[in-house]
């Protein structure tokens, strides 16, 4: 299996830049097409009955959330476009509206690899954890999760494979073969 299509989920967070760098590096090394997905998620805020006021107030809040997300998307799209040019890779920008976990899982089904960010537990990013979970369990595609902390100029040079001879381990190694083939070293850890 070759990596021909890579999907990276981008948002307005600082970690999105790191995610984009990792995805662009993999796309460049594998001469793959890179698709960026930005989701405008206007899930209504949770409000108590006393806070809700009227439907008009909620609609106004959701409209403002949408405008803020669209404004943020323009800056992220510009960064993505400049990354494609700088790295010399082909790609496309997708802007979707809806639930972030659902949209990421849907778009992931058409990719050979999905690059997502790990949710920062200190920031209480419940949507981030739900997005990773949906991509892993609902897309049927391999998912690379970039940690929220640290910087990663390149991935896949030194690889550690956790092996337990299960169906899941077999599938994960098979899906990772394009990355393993280009690794400088691969270590297999099996614990009985």
PDB file of C-alpha atoms in Angstrom:
ATOM      1  CA  UNK A   1       0.000   0.000   0.000  1.00  0.00           C
ATOM      2  CA  UNK A   2       1.390   3.368  -0.983  1.00  0.00           C
ATOM      3  CA  UNK A   3       0.470   6.642   0.669  1.00  0.00           C
ATOM      4  CA  UNK A   4      -1.215   8.604  -2.113  1.00  0.00           C
ATOM      5  CA  UNK A   5      -3.756  10.689  -0.181  1.00  0.00           C
ATOM      6  CA  UNK A   6      -3.116  12.175   3.255  1.00  0.00           C
ATOM      7  CA  UNK A   7      -5.741  14.054   5.244  1.00  0.00           C
ATOM      8  CA  UNK A   8      -4.716  16.506   7.965  1.00  0.00           C
ATOM      9  CA  UNK A   9      -7.259  18.083  10.290  1.00  0.00           C
ATOM     10  CA  UNK A  10      -6.437  21.742  10.868  1.00  0.00           C
ATOM     11  CA  UNK A  11      -8.027  24.232  13.234  1.00  0.00           C
ATOM     12  CA  UNK A  12      -7.193  27.568  14.791  1.00  0.00           C
ATOM     13  CA  UNK A  13      -4.959  26.138  17.527  1.00  0.00           C
ATOM     14  CA  UNK A  14      -1.193  26.524  17.767  1.00  0.00           C
ATOM     15  CA  UNK A  15      -0.811  22.726  17.566  1.00  0.00           C
ATOM     16  CA  UNK A  16      -2.279  22.773  14.046  1.00  0.00           C
ATOM     17  CA  UNK A  17       0.996  24.212  12.757  1.00  0.00           C
ATOM     18  CA  UNK A  18       2.925  21.219  14.118  1.00  0.00           C
ATOM     19  CA  UNK A  19       0.330  18.835  12.661  1.00  0.00           C
ATOM     20  CA  UNK A  20       0.608  20.499   9.259  1.00  0.00           C
ATOM     21  CA  UNK A  21       4.419  20.266   9.325  1.00  0.00           C
ATOM     22  CA  UNK A  22       4.288  16.527  10.069  1.00  0.00           C
ATOM     23  CA  UNK A  23       1.656  15.871   7.383  1.00  0.00           C
ATOM     24  CA  UNK A  24       3.530  17.960   4.789  1.00  0.00           C
ATOM     25  CA  UNK A  25       6.787  16.124   5.544  1.00  0.00           C
ATOM     26  CA  UNK A  26       5.125  12.745   5.033  1.00  0.00           C
ATOM     27  CA  UNK A  27       3.357  13.937   1.864  1.00  0.00           C
ATOM     28  CA  UNK A  28       6.622  15.260   0.430  1.00  0.00           C
ATOM     29  CA  UNK A  29       8.552  12.058   1.208  1.00  0.00           C
ATOM     30  CA  UNK A  30       5.824   9.859  -0.306  1.00  0.00           C
ATOM     31  CA  UNK A  31       4.896  12.227  -3.153  1.00  0.00           C
ATOM     32  CA  UNK A  32       1.345  12.138  -1.829  1.00  0.00           C
ATOM     33  CA  UNK A  33      -1.570  14.511  -2.228  1.00  0.00           C
ATOM     34  CA  UNK A  34      -2.242  16.461   0.990  1.00  0.00           C
ATOM     35  CA  UNK A  35      -5.781  17.468   1.893  1.00  0.00           C
ATOM     36  CA  UNK A  36      -6.420  19.898   4.739  1.00  0.00           C
ATOM     37  CA  UNK A  37      -9.794  19.760   6.465  1.00  0.00           C
ATOM     38  CA  UNK A  38     -11.047  22.691   8.531  1.00  0.00           C
ATOM     39  CA  UNK A  39     -14.405  22.129  10.223  1.00  0.00           C
ATOM     40  CA  UNK A  40     -16.686  24.987  11.177  1.00  0.00           C
ATOM     41  CA  UNK A  41     -18.332  23.381  14.187  1.00  0.00           C
ATOM     42  CA  UNK A  42     -21.211  25.433  15.502  1.00  0.00           C
ATOM     43  CA  UNK A  43     -22.449  22.931  18.028  1.00  0.00           C
ATOM     44  CA  UNK A  44     -24.791  24.897  20.297  1.00  0.00           C
ATOM     45  CA  UNK A  45     -23.303  25.840  23.649  1.00  0.00           C
ATOM     46  CA  UNK A  46     -24.671  23.963  26.637  1.00  0.00           C
ATOM     47  CA  UNK A  47     -26.848  26.314  28.626  1.00  0.00           C
ATOM     48  CA  UNK A  48     -29.107  25.876  31.588  1.00  0.00           C
ATOM     49  CA  UNK A  49     -32.826  26.566  31.213  1.00  0.00           C
ATOM     50  CA  UNK A  50     -32.451  29.835  33.130  1.00  0.00           C
ATOM     51  CA  UNK A  51     -29.529  30.938  30.924  1.00  0.00           C
ATOM     52  CA  UNK A  52     -31.114  30.011  27.623  1.00  0.00           C
ATOM     53  CA  UNK A  53     -33.323  33.096  27.416  1.00  0.00           C
ATOM     54  CA  UNK A  54     -34.681  32.756  23.942  1.00  0.00           C
ATOM     55  CA  UNK A  55     -33.946  30.916  20.750  1.00  0.00           C
ATOM     56  CA  UNK A  56     -32.867  34.222  19.219  1.00  0.00           C
ATOM     57  CA  UNK A  57     -30.052  34.580  21.764  1.00  0.00           C
ATOM     58  CA  UNK A  58     -28.796  31.082  21.019  1.00  0.00           C
ATOM     59  CA  UNK A  59     -29.002  31.731  17.280  1.00  0.00           C
ATOM     60  CA  UNK A  60     -26.987  34.925  17.719  1.00  0.00           C
ATOM     61  CA  UNK A  61     -24.297  33.081  19.679  1.00  0.00           C
ATOM     62  CA  UNK A  62     -24.117  30.355  17.021  1.00  0.00           C
ATOM     63  CA  UNK A  63     -23.876  32.946  14.223  1.00  0.00           C
ATOM     64  CA  UNK A  64     -20.986  34.618  16.048  1.00  0.00           C
ATOM     65  CA  UNK A  65     -19.271  31.245  16.558  1.00  0.00           C
ATOM     66  CA  UNK A  66     -19.610  30.545  12.827  1.00  0.00           C
ATOM     67  CA  UNK A  67     -18.185  33.934  11.838  1.00  0.00           C
ATOM     68  CA  UNK A  68     -15.247  33.494  14.239  1.00  0.00           C
ATOM     69  CA  UNK A  69     -14.524  30.030  12.813  1.00  0.00           C
ATOM     70  CA  UNK A  70     -14.714  31.272   9.217  1.00  0.00           C
ATOM     71  CA  UNK A  71     -12.348  34.136  10.058  1.00  0.00           C
ATOM     72  CA  UNK A  72      -9.895  31.688  11.640  1.00  0.00           C
ATOM     73  CA  UNK A  73     -10.176  29.365   8.643  1.00  0.00           C
ATOM     74  CA  UNK A  74      -8.922  32.050   6.261  1.00  0.00           C
ATOM     75  CA  UNK A  75      -5.642  32.395   8.153  1.00  0.00           C
ATOM     76  CA  UNK A  76      -5.184  28.628   8.409  1.00  0.00           C
ATOM     77  CA  UNK A  77      -5.931  28.246   4.697  1.00  0.00           C
ATOM     78  CA  UNK A  78      -3.245  30.820   3.845  1.00  0.00           C
ATOM     79  CA  UNK A  79      -0.712  28.926   5.986  1.00  0.00           C
ATOM     80  CA  UNK A  80      -1.686  25.673   4.283  1.00  0.00           C
ATOM     81  CA  UNK A  81      -1.314  27.190   0.798  1.00  0.00           C
ATOM     82  CA  UNK A  82       2.129  28.584   1.611  1.00  0.00           C
ATOM     83  CA  UNK A  83       3.189  25.188   3.007  1.00  0.00           C
ATOM     84  CA  UNK A  84       2.147  23.452  -0.229  1.00  0.00           C
ATOM     85  CA  UNK A  85       4.172  25.948  -2.257  1.00  0.00           C
ATOM     86  CA  UNK A  86       7.232  25.787   0.002  1.00  0.00           C
ATOM     87  CA  UNK A  87       7.249  21.956   0.135  1.00  0.00           C
ATOM     88  CA  UNK A  88       6.373  21.514  -3.551  1.00  0.00           C
ATOM     89  CA  UNK A  89       3.467  19.170  -2.886  1.00  0.00           C
ATOM     90  CA  UNK A  90      -0.003  18.898  -4.381  1.00  0.00           C
ATOM     91  CA  UNK A  91      -2.965  19.476  -2.142  1.00  0.00           C
ATOM     92  CA  UNK A  92      -6.421  20.811  -1.597  1.00  0.00           C
ATOM     93  CA  UNK A  93      -8.282  22.779   1.043  1.00  0.00           C
ATOM     94  CA  UNK A  94     -11.641  21.567   2.375  1.00  0.00           C
ATOM     95  CA  UNK A  95     -13.951  23.635   4.527  1.00  0.00           C
ATOM     96  CA  UNK A  96     -16.804  21.664   6.069  1.00  0.00           C
ATOM     97  CA  UNK A  97     -19.563  22.586   8.489  1.00  0.00           C
ATOM     98  CA  UNK A  98     -20.964  20.290  11.152  1.00  0.00           C
ATOM     99  CA  UNK A  99     -19.741  18.186  14.036  1.00  0.00           C
ATOM    100  CA  UNK A 100     -15.933  17.994  13.958  1.00  0.00           C
ATOM    101  CA  UNK A 101     -15.705  14.287  14.917  1.00  0.00           C
ATOM    102  CA  UNK A 102     -18.318  13.326  12.318  1.00  0.00           C
ATOM    103  CA  UNK A 103     -16.766  15.409   9.528  1.00  0.00           C
ATOM    104  CA  UNK A 104     -13.234  14.177  10.212  1.00  0.00           C
ATOM    105  CA  UNK A 105     -14.372  10.518  10.238  1.00  0.00           C
ATOM    106  CA  UNK A 106     -16.305  11.050   6.990  1.00  0.00           C
ATOM    107  CA  UNK A 107     -13.443  12.754   5.113  1.00  0.00           C
ATOM    108  CA  UNK A 108     -10.918  10.269   6.541  1.00  0.00           C
ATOM    109  CA  UNK A 109     -12.606   7.400   4.715  1.00  0.00           C
ATOM    110  CA  UNK A 110     -11.168   8.729   1.455  1.00  0.00           C
ATOM    111  CA  UNK A 111      -7.544   8.993   2.655  1.00  0.00           C
ATOM    112  CA  UNK A 112      -4.663   6.539   2.994  1.00  0.00           C
ATOM    113  CA  UNK A 113      -3.495   8.215   6.209  1.00  0.00           C
ATOM    114  CA  UNK A 114      -5.115  10.671   8.611  1.00  0.00           C
ATOM    115  CA  UNK A 115      -3.016  13.100  10.657  1.00  0.00           C
ATOM    116  CA  UNK A 116      -4.698  14.455  13.784  1.00  0.00           C
ATOM    117  CA  UNK A 117      -3.644  16.222  16.949  1.00  0.00           C
ATOM    118  CA  UNK A 118      -3.790  14.850  20.454  1.00  0.00           C
ATOM    119  CA  UNK A 119      -6.140  16.735  22.746  1.00  0.00           C
ATOM    120  CA  UNK A 120      -4.405  18.782  25.430  1.00  0.00           C
ATOM    121  CA  UNK A 121      -5.803  17.488  28.750  1.00  0.00           C
ATOM    122  CA  UNK A 122      -4.901  20.749  30.504  1.00  0.00           C
ATOM    123  CA  UNK A 123      -7.212  22.655  28.162  1.00  0.00           C
ATOM    124  CA  UNK A 124     -10.104  20.212  28.530  1.00  0.00           C
ATOM    125  CA  UNK A 125     -10.416  19.634  24.776  1.00  0.00           C
ATOM    126  CA  UNK A 126     -13.257  17.106  24.817  1.00  0.00           C
ATOM    127  CA  UNK A 127     -13.902  17.687  21.106  1.00  0.00           C
ATOM    128  CA  UNK A 128     -10.274  16.850  20.317  1.00  0.00           C
ATOM    129  CA  UNK A 129     -10.484  13.489  22.069  1.00  0.00           C
ATOM    130  CA  UNK A 130     -13.829  12.766  20.389  1.00  0.00           C
ATOM    131  CA  UNK A 131     -12.321  13.613  16.995  1.00  0.00           C
ATOM    132  CA  UNK A 132      -9.414  11.196  17.466  1.00  0.00           C
ATOM    133  CA  UNK A 133     -11.793   8.506  18.705  1.00  0.00           C
ATOM    134  CA  UNK A 134     -14.159   8.976  15.736  1.00  0.00           C
ATOM    135  CA  UNK A 135     -11.288   8.849  13.240  1.00  0.00           C
ATOM    136  CA  UNK A 136      -9.883   5.669  14.761  1.00  0.00           C
ATOM    137  CA  UNK A 137     -13.139   3.781  15.261  1.00  0.00           C
ATOM    138  CA  UNK A 138     -15.388   5.134  12.498  1.00  0.00           C
ATOM    139  CA  UNK A 139     -13.166   5.801   9.491  1.00  0.00           C
ATOM    140  CA  UNK A 140     -11.478   2.432   8.989  1.00  0.00           C
ATOM    141  CA  UNK A 141      -8.285   4.288   8.042  1.00  0.00           C
ATOM    142  CA  UNK A 142      -4.855   4.492   9.704  1.00  0.00           C
ATOM    143  CA  UNK A 143      -4.512   7.487  12.006  1.00  0.00           C
ATOM    144  CA  UNK A 144      -1.314   9.244  13.076  1.00  0.00           C
ATOM    145  CA  UNK A 145      -1.862  11.288  16.235  1.00  0.00           C
ATOM    146  CA  UNK A 146       0.640  14.106  16.760  1.00  0.00           C
ATOM    147  CA  UNK A 147       1.219  14.803  20.488  1.00  0.00           C
ATOM    148  CA  UNK A 148       0.039  18.182  21.776  1.00  0.00           C
ATOM    149  CA  UNK A 149       3.414  18.846  23.413  1.00  0.00           C
ATOM    150  CA  UNK A 150       6.751  19.063  21.658  1.00  0.00           C
ATOM    151  CA  UNK A 151       7.887  19.766  18.131  1.00  0.00           C
ATOM    152  CA  UNK A 152       8.365  17.216  15.408  1.00  0.00           C
ATOM    153  CA  UNK A 153      10.476  18.111  12.401  1.00  0.00           C
ATOM    154  CA  UNK A 154      10.096  14.594  11.053  1.00  0.00           C
ATOM    155  CA  UNK A 155       8.366  11.365  12.035  1.00  0.00           C
ATOM    156  CA  UNK A 156       9.043   7.768  11.195  1.00  0.00           C
ATOM    157  CA  UNK A 157      12.838   7.716  11.372  1.00  0.00           C
ATOM    158  CA  UNK A 158      13.044   5.624  14.568  1.00  0.00           C
ATOM    159  CA  UNK A 159       9.988   3.407  14.956  1.00  0.00           C
ATOM    160  CA  UNK A 160       8.871   1.253  17.879  1.00  0.00           C
ATOM    161  CA  UNK A 161       6.262  -1.398  17.066  1.00  0.00           C
ATOM    162  CA  UNK A 162       4.283  -2.874  19.946  1.00  0.00           C
ATOM    163  CA  UNK A 163       3.431  -6.425  18.894  1.00  0.00           C
ATOM    164  CA  UNK A 164       1.071  -8.870  20.564  1.00  0.00           C
ATOM    165  CA  UNK A 165       0.122 -11.034  17.536  1.00  0.00           C
ATOM    166  CA  UNK A 166      -3.457  -9.739  17.600  1.00  0.00           C
ATOM    167  CA  UNK A 167      -5.616  -8.867  14.612  1.00  0.00           C
ATOM    168  CA  UNK A 168      -5.339  -5.193  15.543  1.00  0.00           C
ATOM    169  CA  UNK A 169      -1.532  -5.295  15.749  1.00  0.00           C
ATOM    170  CA  UNK A 170      -1.346  -7.047  12.389  1.00  0.00           C
ATOM    171  CA  UNK A 171      -3.569  -4.436  10.759  1.00  0.00           C
ATOM    172  CA  UNK A 172      -1.663  -1.540  12.334  1.00  0.00           C
ATOM    173  CA  UNK A 173       1.703  -2.850  11.113  1.00  0.00           C
ATOM    174  CA  UNK A 174       0.304  -3.474   7.635  1.00  0.00           C
ATOM    175  CA  UNK A 175      -1.097   0.065   7.452  1.00  0.00           C
ATOM    176  CA  UNK A 176       2.230   1.476   8.664  1.00  0.00           C
ATOM    177  CA  UNK A 177       4.361  -0.362   6.074  1.00  0.00           C
ATOM    178  CA  UNK A 178       4.863   2.739   3.877  1.00  0.00           C
ATOM    179  CA  UNK A 179       6.255   4.588   6.908  1.00  0.00           C
ATOM    180  CA  UNK A 180       8.254   1.599   8.155  1.00  0.00           C
ATOM    181  CA  UNK A 181       9.914   1.119   4.748  1.00  0.00           C
ATOM    182  CA  UNK A 182      11.506   4.561   4.969  1.00  0.00           C
ATOM    183  CA  UNK A 183      12.545   4.314   8.625  1.00  0.00           C
ATOM    184  CA  UNK A 184      16.178   4.400   9.698  1.00  0.00           C
ATOM    185  CA  UNK A 185      15.470   1.796  12.370  1.00  0.00           C
ATOM    186  CA  UNK A 186      12.481  -0.289  13.432  1.00  0.00           C
ATOM    187  CA  UNK A 187      12.366  -1.994  16.817  1.00  0.00           C
ATOM    188  CA  UNK A 188       9.723  -4.602  17.634  1.00  0.00           C
ATOM    189  CA  UNK A 189       8.677  -5.038  21.241  1.00  0.00           C
ATOM    190  CA  UNK A 190       6.744  -8.171  22.152  1.00  0.00           C
ATOM    191  CA  UNK A 191       5.823  -8.928  25.739  1.00  0.00           C
ATOM    192  CA  UNK A 192       4.510 -12.366  26.703  1.00  0.00           C
TER     193      UNK A 192
END
